[in-house]
XYZ file of C-alpha atoms in Angstrom:
272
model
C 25.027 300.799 95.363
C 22.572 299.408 97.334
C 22.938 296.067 96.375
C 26.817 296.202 97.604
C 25.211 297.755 101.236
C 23.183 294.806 101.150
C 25.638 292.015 100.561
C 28.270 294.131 102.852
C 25.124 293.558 105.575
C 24.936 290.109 105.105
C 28.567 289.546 105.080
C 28.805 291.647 108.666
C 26.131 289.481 109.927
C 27.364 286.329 108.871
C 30.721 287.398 110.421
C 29.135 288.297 114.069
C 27.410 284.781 114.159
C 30.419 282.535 113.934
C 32.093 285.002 115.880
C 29.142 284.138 118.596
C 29.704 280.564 117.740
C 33.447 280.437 118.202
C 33.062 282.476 121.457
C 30.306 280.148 122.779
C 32.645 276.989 122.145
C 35.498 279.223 123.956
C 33.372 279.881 126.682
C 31.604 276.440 127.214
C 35.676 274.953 126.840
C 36.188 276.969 129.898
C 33.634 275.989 132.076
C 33.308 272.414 131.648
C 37.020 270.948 129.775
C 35.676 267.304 130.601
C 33.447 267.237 128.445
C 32.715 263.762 126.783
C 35.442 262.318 129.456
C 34.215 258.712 130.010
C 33.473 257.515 133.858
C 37.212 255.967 134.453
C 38.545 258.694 133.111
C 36.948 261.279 135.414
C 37.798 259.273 138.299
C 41.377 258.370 137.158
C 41.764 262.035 136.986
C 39.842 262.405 140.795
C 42.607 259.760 142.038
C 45.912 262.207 140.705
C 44.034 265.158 142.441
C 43.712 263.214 145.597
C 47.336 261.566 145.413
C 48.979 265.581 145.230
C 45.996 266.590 148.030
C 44.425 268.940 145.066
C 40.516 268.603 146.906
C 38.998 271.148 145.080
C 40.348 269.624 141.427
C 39.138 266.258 143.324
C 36.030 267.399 144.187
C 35.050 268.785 140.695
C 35.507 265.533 138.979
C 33.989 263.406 141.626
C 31.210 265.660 141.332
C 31.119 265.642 137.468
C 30.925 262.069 137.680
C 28.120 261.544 139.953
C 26.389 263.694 137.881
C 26.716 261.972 134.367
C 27.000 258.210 135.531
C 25.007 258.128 138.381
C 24.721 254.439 138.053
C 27.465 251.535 138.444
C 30.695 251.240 140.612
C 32.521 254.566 139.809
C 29.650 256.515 141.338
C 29.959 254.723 144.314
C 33.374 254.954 145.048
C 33.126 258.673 143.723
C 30.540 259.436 146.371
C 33.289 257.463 149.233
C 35.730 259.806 148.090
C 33.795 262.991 147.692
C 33.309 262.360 151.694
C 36.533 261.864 152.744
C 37.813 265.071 150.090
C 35.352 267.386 152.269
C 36.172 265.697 155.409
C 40.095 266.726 154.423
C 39.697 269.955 153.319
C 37.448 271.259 156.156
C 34.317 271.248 154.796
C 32.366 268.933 157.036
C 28.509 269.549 156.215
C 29.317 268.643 152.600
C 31.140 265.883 154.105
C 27.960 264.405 155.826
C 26.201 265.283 153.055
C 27.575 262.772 150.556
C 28.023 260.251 153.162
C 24.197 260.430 153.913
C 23.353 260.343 150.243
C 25.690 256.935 150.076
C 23.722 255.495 152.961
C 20.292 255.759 151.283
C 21.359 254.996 148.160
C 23.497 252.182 148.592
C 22.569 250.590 152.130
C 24.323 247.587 151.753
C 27.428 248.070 150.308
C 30.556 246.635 151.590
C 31.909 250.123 152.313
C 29.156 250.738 154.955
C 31.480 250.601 157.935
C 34.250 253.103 156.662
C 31.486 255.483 156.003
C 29.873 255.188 159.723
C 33.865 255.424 160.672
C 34.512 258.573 158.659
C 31.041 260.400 159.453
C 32.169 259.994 163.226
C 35.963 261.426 162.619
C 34.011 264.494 161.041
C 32.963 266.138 163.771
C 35.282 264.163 166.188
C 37.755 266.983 165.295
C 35.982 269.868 163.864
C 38.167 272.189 162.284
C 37.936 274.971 165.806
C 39.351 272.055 167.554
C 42.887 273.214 165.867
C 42.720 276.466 168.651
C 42.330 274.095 171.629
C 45.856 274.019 171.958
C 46.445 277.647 172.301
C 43.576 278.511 174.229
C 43.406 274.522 176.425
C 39.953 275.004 176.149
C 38.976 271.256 177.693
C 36.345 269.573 174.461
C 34.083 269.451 177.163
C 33.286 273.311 177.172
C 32.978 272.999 173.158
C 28.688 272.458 171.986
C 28.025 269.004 172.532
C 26.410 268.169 169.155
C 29.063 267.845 167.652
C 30.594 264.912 170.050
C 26.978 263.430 170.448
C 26.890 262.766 166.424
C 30.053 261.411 166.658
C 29.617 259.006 168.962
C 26.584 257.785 168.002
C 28.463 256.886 164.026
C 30.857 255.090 165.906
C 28.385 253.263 168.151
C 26.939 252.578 165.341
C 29.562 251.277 163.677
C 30.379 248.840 166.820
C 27.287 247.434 166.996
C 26.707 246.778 163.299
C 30.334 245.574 162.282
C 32.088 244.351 165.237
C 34.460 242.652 163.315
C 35.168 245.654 160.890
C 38.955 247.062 161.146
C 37.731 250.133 162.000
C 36.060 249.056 164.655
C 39.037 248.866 167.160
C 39.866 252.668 166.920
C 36.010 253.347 167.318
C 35.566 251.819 170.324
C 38.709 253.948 171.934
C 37.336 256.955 170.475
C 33.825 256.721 171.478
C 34.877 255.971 175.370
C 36.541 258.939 174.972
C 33.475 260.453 173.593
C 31.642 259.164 176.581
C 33.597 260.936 179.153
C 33.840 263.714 177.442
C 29.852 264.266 176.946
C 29.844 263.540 180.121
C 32.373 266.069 181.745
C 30.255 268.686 179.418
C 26.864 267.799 181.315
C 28.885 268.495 184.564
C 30.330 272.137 183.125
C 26.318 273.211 182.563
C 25.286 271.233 186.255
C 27.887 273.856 187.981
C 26.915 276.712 185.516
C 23.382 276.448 187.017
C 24.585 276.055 190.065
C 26.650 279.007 190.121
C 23.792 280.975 188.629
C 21.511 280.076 191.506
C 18.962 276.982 189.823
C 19.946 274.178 192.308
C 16.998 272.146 190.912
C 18.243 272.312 187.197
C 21.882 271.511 188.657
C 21.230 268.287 191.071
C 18.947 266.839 187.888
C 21.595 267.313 185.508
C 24.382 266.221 188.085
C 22.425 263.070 188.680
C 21.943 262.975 185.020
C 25.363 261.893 184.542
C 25.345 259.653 187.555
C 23.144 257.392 185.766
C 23.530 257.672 182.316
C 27.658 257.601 182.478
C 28.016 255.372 185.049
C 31.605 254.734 185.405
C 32.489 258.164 184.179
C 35.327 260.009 186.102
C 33.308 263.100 186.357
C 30.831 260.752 188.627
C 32.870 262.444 191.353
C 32.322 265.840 190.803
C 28.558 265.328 189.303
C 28.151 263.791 193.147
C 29.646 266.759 194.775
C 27.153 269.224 192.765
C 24.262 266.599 193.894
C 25.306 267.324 197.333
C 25.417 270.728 197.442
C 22.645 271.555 195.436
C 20.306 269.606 197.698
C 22.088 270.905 200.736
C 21.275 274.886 198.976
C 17.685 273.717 198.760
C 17.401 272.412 202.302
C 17.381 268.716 201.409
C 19.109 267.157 203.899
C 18.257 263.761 203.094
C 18.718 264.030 199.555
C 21.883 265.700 200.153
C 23.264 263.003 202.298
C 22.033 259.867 200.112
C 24.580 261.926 197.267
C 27.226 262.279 200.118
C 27.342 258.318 201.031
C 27.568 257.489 197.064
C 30.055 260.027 196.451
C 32.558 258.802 199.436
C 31.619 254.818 198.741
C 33.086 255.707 195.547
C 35.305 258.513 195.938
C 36.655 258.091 199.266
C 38.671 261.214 200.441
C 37.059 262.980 197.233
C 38.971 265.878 196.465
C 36.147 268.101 195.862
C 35.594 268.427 200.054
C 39.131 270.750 199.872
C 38.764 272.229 196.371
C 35.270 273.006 195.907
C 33.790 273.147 192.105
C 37.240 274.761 190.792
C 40.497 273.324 189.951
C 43.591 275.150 191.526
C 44.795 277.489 188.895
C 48.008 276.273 186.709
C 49.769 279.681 186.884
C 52.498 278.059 184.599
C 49.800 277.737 181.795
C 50.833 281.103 179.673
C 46.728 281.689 179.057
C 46.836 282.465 182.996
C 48.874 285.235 182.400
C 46.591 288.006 181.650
């Protein structure tokens, strides 16, 4: 009898390992179905994901590469792609990430100058830019990080490949950038002005002056000069801005308006 309990024990036991052993292999199937998938297979597989806009099916067999053949031309191009995936699916920091591990690992590679392009169109339009267009908040209000890493990729860019073919749509975009960093120095010049720090205000009016020289703002960074020095009884000061301003802006529109813009009462976001 108690040789039967005994082999009925072993049997049991034997039983519960390969049932441990087939649910292992289940389980490991599950997480990881690439397994033994060569390089061009993982990244013919990356290429359908990306050709049906499937990023996060994409991005787990870009990854999967990189991982297990670090070395040669698919991890390359899988760490080129793994940039622009992010960049499309709105996940920006993992975005820079790759590109930045691509630029230290491979400094020199012919696809240098798309990267610089594509780490400036990252935060060029950051995903909050989408609400812009409901609420017309001007970029210029938006942090200025953002636009400052952007244009300095694309400078970048221009200075290191000025015959690359992105190069053309870099230079429009970072003269954009330009006036646009500097309409946001003017936005914090008035908000110290408004708050009373005249100092703070004419340096970072004059800021712009000098930095962004041929800026449109230049007009209304002027203006703030002006009347900053004017508000801290600087009446030289105040009148060396006033010459500039109407040698360059004659008939400025800022003597009538002031700081503020007239109010577009047909803009709906005016309504309430």
């Amino acid at each position: 009898m108690l040789k039967s309990l005994s082999s009925l024990s072993r049997l049991a036991l034997a039983g519960l390992c390969l049932a441990l052993v087939a649910g292992c292999s289940s389980t490991a199937g599950k997480v990881d179905p690439t397994a033994g998938w060569s390089a061009e297979r993982l990244y013919s597989q990356a290429r359908a994901d990306m050709g049906s806009n499937n990023w996060s099916e994409a991005r787990k067999h870009l990854e999967a590469l990189e991982a297990r053949y670090p070395f040669g031309v698919y991890a390359q191009q899988s760490l080129i792609d793994q940039a622009y995936i992010n960049w499309k699916d709105e996940e920006p920091e993992q975005a820079k990430a790759a590109i930045d591990r691509f630029m230290q690992q491979y400094p020199n590679h012919p696809g240098t100058d798309y990267m610089l392009y594509l780490k400036g169109m990252i935060t060029f339009t950051p995903p909050s830019a989408v609400l812009s267009n409901i609420t017309r908040q001007d970029p210029s209000e938006r942090d200025p990080k953002g636009l400052r890493e952007s244009y300095e990729a694309f400078n970048e860019l221009i200075k290191r490949y000025p015959d690359s073919r992105y190069t053309p749509d870099a230079r429009k975009r970072a003269a954009w950038l330009v006036n646009t960093i500097a309409e946001n120095e003017v936005h914090i010049a008035q908000y110290y002005y408004e708050r009373g720090a005249y100092v703070a205000a004419a340096n970072r009016a004059q800021t712009v002056v000098t930095d962004f020289e041929g800026a449109p703002i230049a007009e209304k960074a002027l203006y703030l000069m002006m009347i900053s020095y004017e508000k801290l009884a600087l009446p030289e000061l105040a009148a060396d801005a006033k010459r500039v301003l109407d040698r360059n802006f004659p008939d400025s529109k800022y003597y009538q308006q002031g700081l503020h813009a007239p109010l577009n009462y047909w803009n709906p976001i005016n309504w309430f």
